PDB file of N, CA and C in Angstrom:
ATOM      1  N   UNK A   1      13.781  17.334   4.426  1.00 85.00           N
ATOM      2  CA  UNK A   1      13.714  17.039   3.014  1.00 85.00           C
ATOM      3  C   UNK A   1      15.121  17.136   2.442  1.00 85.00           C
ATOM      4  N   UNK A   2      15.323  16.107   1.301  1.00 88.00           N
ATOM      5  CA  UNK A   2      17.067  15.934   0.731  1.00 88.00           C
ATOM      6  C   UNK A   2      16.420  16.225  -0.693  1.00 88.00           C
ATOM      7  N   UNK A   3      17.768  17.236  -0.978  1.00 92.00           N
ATOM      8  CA  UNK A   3      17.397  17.646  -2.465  1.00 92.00           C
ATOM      9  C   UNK A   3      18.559  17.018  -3.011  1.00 92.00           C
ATOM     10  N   UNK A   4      18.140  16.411  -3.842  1.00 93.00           N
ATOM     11  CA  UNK A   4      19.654  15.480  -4.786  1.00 93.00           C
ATOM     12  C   UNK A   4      19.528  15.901  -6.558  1.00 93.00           C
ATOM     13  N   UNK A   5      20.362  16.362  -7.210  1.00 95.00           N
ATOM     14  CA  UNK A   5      20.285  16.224  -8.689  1.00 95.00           C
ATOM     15  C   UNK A   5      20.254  14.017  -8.297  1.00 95.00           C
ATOM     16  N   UNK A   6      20.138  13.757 -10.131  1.00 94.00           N
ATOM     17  CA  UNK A   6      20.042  12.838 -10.601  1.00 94.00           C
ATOM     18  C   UNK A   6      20.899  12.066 -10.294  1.00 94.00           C
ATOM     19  N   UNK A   7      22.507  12.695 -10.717  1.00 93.00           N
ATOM     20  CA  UNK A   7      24.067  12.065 -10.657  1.00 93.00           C
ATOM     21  C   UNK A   7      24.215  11.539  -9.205  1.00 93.00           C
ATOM     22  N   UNK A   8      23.729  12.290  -8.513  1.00 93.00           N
ATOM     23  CA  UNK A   8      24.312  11.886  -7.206  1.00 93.00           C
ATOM     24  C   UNK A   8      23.478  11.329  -6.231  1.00 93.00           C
ATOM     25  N   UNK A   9      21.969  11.238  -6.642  1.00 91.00           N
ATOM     26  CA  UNK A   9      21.255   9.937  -6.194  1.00 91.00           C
ATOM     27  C   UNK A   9      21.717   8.997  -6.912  1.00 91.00           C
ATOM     28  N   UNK A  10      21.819   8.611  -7.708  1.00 93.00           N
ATOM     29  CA  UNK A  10      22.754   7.174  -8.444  1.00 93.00           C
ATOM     30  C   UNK A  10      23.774   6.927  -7.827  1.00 93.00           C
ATOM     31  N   UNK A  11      24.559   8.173  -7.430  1.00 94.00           N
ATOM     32  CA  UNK A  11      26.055   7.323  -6.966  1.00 94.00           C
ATOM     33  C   UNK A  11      26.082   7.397  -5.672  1.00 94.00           C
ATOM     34  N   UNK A  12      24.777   8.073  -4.775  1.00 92.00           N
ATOM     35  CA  UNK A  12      25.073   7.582  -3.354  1.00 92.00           C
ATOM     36  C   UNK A  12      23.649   7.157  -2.705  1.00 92.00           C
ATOM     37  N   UNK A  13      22.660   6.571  -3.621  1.00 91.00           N
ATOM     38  CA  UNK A  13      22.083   5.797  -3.339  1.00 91.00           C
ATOM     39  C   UNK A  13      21.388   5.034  -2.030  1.00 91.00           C
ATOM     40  N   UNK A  14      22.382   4.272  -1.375  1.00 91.00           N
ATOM     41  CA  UNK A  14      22.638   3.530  -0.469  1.00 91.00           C
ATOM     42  C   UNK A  14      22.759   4.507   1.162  1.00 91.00           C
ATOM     43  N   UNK A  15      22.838   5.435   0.471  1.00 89.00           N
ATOM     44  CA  UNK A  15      23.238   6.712   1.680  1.00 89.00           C
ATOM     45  C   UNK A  15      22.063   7.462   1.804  1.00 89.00           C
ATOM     46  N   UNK A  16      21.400   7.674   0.693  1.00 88.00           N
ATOM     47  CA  UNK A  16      19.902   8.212   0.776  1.00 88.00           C
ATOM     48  C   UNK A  16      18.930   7.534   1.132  1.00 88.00           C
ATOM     49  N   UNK A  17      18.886   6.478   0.887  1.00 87.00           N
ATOM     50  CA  UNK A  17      17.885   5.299   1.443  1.00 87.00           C
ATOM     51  C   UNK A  17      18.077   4.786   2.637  1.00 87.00           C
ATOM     52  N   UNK A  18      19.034   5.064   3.388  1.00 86.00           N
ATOM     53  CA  UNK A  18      19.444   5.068   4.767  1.00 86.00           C
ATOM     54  C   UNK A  18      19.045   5.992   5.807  1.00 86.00           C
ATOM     55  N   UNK A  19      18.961   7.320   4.984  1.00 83.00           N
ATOM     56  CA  UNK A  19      18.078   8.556   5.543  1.00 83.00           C
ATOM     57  C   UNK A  19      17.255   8.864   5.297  1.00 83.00           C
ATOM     58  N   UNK A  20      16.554   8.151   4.221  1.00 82.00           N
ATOM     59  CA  UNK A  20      14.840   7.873   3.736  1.00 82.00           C
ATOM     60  C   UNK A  20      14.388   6.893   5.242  1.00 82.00           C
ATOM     61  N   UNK A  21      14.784   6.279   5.952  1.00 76.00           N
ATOM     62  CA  UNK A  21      14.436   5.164   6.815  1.00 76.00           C
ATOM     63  C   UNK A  21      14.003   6.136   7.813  1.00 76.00           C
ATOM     64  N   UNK A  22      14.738   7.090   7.815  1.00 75.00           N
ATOM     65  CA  UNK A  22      14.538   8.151   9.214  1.00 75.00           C
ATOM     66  C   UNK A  22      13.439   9.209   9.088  1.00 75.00           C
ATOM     67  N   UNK A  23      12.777   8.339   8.305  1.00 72.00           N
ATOM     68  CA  UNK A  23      11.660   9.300   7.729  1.00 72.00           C
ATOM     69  C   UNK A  23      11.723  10.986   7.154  1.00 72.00           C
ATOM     70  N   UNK A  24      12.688  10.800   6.345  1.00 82.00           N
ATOM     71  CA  UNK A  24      12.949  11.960   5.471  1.00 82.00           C
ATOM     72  C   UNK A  24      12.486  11.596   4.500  1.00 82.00           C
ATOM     73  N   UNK A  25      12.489  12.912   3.492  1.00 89.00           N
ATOM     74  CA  UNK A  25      11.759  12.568   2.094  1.00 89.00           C
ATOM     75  C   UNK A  25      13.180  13.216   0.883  1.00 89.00           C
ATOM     76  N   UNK A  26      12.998  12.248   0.037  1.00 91.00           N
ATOM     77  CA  UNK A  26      13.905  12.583  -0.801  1.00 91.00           C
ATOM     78  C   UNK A  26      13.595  13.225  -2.122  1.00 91.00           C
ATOM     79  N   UNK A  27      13.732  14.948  -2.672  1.00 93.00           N
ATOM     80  CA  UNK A  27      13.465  15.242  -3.887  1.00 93.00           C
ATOM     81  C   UNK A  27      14.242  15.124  -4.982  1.00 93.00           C
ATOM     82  N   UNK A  28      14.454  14.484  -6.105  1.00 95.00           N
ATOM     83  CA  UNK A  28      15.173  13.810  -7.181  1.00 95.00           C
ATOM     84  C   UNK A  28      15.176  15.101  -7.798  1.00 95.00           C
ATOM     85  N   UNK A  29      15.930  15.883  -8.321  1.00 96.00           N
ATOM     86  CA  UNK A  29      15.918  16.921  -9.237  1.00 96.00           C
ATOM     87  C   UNK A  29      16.319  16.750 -10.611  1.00 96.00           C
ATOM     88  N   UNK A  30      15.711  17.063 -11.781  1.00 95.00           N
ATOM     89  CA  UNK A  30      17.176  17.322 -13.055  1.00 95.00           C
ATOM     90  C   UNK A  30      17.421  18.691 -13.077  1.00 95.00           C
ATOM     91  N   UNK A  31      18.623  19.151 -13.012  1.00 94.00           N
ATOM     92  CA  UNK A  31      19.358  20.195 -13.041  1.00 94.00           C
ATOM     93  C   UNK A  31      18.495  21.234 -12.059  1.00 94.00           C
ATOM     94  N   UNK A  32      18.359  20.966 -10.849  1.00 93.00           N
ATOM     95  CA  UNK A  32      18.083  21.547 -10.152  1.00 93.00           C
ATOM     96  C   UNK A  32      16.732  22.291  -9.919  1.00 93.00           C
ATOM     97  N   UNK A  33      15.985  21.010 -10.610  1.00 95.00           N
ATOM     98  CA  UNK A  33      14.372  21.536 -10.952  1.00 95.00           C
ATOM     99  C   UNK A  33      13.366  20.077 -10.180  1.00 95.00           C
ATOM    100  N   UNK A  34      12.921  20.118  -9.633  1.00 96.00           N
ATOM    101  CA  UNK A  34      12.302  18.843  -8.955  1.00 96.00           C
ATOM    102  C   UNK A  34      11.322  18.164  -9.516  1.00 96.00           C
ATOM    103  N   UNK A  35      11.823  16.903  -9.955  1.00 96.00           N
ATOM    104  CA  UNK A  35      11.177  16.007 -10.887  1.00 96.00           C
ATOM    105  C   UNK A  35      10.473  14.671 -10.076  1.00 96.00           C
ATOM    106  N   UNK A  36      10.730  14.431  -8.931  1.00 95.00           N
ATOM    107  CA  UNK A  36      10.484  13.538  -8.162  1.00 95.00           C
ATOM    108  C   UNK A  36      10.464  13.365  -6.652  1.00 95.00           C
ATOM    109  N   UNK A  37       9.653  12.847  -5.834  1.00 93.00           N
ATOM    110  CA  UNK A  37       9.780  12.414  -4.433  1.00 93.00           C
ATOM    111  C   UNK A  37       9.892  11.239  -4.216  1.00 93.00           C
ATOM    112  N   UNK A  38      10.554  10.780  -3.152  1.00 92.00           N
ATOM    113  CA  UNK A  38      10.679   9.686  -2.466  1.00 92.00           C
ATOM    114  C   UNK A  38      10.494   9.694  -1.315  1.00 92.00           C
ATOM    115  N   UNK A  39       9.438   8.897  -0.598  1.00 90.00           N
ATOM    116  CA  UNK A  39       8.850   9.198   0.760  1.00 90.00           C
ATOM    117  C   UNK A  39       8.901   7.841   1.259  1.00 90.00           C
ATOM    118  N   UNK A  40       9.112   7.475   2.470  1.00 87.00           N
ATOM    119  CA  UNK A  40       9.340   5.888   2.808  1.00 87.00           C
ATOM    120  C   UNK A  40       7.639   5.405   2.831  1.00 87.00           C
ATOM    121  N   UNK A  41       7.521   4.403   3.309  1.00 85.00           N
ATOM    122  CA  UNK A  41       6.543   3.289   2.917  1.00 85.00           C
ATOM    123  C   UNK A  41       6.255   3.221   4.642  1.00 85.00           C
ATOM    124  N   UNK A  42       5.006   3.516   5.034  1.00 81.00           N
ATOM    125  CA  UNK A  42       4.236   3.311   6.755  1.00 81.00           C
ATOM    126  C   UNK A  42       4.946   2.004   6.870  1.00 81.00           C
ATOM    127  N   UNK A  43       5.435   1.904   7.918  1.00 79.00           N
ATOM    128  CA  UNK A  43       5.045   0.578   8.762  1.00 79.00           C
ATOM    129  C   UNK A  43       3.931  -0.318   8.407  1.00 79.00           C
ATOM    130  N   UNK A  44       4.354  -1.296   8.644  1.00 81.00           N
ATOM    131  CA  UNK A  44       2.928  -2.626   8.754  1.00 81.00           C
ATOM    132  C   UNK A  44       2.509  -2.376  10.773  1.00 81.00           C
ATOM    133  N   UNK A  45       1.622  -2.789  10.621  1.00 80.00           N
ATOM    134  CA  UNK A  45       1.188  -2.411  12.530  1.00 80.00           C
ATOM    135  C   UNK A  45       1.903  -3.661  12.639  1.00 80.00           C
ATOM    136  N   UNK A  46       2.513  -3.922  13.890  1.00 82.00           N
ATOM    137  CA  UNK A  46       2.504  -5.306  14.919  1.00 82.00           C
ATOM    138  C   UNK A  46       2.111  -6.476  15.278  1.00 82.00           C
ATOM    139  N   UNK A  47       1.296  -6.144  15.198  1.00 86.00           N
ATOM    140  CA  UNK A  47      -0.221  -6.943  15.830  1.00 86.00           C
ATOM    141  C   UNK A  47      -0.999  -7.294  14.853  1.00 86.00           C
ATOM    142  N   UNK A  48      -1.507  -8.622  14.410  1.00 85.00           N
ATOM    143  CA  UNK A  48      -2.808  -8.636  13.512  1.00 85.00           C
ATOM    144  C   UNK A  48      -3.913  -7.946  13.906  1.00 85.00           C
ATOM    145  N   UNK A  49      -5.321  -7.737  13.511  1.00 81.00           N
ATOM    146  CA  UNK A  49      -6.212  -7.056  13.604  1.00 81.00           C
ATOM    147  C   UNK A  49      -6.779  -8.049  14.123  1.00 81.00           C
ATOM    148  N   UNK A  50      -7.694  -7.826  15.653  1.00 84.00           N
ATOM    149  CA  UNK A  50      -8.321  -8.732  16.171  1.00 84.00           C
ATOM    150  C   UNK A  50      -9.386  -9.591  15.448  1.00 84.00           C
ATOM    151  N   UNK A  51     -10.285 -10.324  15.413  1.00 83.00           N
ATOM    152  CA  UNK A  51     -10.938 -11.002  15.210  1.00 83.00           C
ATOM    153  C   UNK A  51     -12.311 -10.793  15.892  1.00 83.00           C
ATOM    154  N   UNK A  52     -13.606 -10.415  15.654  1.00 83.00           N
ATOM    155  CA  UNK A  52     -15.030 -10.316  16.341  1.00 83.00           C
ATOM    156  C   UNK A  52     -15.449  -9.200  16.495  1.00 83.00           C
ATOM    157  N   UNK A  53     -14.701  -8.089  15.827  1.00 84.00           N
ATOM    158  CA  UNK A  53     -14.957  -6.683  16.428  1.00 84.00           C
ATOM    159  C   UNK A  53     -16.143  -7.052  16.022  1.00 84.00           C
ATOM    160  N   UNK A  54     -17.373  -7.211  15.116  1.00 82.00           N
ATOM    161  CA  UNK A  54     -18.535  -6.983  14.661  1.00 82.00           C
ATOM    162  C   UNK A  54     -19.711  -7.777  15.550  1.00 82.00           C
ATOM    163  N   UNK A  55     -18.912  -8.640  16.721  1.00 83.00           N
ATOM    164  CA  UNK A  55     -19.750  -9.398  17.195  1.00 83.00           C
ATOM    165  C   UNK A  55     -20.444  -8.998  17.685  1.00 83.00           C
ATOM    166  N   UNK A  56     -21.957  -9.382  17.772  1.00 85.00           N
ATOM    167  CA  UNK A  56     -23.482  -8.974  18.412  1.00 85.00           C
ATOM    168  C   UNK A  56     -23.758  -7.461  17.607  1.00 85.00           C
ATOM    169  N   UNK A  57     -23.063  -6.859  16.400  1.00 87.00           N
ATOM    170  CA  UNK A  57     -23.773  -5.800  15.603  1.00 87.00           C
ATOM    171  C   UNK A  57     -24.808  -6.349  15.193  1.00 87.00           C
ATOM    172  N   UNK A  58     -24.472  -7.831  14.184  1.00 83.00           N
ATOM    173  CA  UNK A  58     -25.195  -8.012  12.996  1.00 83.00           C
ATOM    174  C   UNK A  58     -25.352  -9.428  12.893  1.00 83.00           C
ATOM    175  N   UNK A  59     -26.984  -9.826  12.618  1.00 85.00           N
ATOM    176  CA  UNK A  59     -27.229 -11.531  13.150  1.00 85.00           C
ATOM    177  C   UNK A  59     -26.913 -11.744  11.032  1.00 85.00           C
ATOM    178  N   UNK A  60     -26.229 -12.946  11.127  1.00 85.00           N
ATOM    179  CA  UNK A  60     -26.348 -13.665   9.869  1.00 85.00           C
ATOM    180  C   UNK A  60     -27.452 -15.037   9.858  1.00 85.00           C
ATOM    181  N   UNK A  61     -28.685 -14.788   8.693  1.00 90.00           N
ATOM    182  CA  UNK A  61     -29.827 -15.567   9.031  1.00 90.00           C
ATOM    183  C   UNK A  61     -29.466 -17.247   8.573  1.00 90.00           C
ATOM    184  N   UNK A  62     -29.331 -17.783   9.108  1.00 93.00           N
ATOM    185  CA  UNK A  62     -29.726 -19.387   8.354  1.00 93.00           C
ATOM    186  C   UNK A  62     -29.803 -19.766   7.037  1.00 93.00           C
ATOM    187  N   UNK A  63     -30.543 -18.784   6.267  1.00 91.00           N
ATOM    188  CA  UNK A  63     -31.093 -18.724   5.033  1.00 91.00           C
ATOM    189  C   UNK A  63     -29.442 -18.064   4.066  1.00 91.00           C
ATOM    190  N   UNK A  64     -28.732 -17.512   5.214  1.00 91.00           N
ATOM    191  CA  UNK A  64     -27.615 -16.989   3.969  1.00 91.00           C
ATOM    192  C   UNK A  64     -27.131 -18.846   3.923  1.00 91.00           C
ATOM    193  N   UNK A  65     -26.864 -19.576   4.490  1.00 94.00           N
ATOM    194  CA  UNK A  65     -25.866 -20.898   4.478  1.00 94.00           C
ATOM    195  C   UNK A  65     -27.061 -22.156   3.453  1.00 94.00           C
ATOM    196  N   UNK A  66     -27.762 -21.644   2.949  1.00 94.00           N
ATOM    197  CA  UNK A  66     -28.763 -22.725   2.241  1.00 94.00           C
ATOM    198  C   UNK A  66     -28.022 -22.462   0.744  1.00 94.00           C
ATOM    199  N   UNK A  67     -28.218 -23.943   0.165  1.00 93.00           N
ATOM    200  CA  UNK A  67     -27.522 -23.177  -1.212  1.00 93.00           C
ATOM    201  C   UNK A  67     -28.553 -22.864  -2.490  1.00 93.00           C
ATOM    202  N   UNK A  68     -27.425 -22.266  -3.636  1.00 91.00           N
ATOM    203  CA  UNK A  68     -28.388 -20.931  -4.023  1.00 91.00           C
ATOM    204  C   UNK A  68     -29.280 -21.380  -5.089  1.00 91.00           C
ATOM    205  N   UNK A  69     -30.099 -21.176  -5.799  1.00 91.00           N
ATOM    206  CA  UNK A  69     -31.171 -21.353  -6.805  1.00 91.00           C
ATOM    207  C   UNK A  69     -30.402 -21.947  -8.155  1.00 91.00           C
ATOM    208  N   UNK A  70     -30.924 -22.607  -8.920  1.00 91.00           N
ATOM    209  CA  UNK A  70     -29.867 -23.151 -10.192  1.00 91.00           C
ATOM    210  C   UNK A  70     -29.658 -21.947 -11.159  1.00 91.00           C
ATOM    211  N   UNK A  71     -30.633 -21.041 -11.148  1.00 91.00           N
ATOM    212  CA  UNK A  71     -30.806 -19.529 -11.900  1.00 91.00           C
ATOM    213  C   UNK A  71     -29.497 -19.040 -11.616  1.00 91.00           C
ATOM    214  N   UNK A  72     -29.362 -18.959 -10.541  1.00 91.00           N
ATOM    215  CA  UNK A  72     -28.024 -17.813  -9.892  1.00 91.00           C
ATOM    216  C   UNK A  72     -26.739 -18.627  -9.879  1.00 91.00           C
ATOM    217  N   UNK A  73     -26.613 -19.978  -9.984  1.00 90.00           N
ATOM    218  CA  UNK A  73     -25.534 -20.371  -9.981  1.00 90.00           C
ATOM    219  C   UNK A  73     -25.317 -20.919 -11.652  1.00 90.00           C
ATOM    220  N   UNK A  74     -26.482 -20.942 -12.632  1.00 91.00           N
ATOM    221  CA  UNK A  74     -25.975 -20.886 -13.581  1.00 91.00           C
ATOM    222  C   UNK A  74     -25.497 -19.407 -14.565  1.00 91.00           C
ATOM    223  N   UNK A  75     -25.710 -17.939 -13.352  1.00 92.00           N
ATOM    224  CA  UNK A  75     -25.361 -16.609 -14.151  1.00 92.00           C
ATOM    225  C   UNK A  75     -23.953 -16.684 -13.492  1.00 92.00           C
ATOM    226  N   UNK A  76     -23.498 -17.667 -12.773  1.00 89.00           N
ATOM    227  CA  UNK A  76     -22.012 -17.628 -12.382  1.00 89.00           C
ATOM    228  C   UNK A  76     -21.074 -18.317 -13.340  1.00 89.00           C
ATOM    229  N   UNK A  77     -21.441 -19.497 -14.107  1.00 86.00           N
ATOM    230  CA  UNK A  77     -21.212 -20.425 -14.958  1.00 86.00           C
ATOM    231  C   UNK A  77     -21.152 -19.974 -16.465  1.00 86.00           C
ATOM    232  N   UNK A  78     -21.794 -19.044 -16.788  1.00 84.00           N
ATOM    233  CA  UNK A  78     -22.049 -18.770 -18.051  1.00 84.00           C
ATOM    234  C   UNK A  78     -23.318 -19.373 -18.811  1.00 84.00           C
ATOM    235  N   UNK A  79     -23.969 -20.213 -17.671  1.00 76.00           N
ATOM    236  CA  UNK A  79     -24.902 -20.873 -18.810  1.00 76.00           C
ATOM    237  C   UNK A  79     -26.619 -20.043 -19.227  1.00 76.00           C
TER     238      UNK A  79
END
């Protein structure tokens, strides 16, 4: 953990956010009283998330792909 007053996160900035990357956390102080954290941001994963995990859980019936009643598509419409 980096303890910085105010003044000198402003003026070295670029130097703290360089050691925020290294997964440190940065506490912003005013006058030596801690007013703030700065913690870096996870990673995004690598890899997209596969595709089918759910396959053969759960059957979708026929009846969901029919279209819907004029009732229900006019409480979508406003009418």
């Amino acid at each position: 953990m980096i303890k910085v007053n105010i003044h000198n996160a402003k003026t070295h900035l670029s130097e703290y956010l360089t050691r925020l990357m290294e997964e440190e956390v940065i506490v912003i102080c005013k006058r030596n009283i801690p007013i703030a954290e700065i913690r870096p941001i996870p990673a995004q994963p690598a890899s997209l998330r596969p595709l089918g995990l759910a396959k053969g859980v759960f059957h979708v019936s026929p009846a969901f792909f029919e279209p819907l009643p004029e009732e229900i598509i006019d409480s979508f419409t406003g009418k």
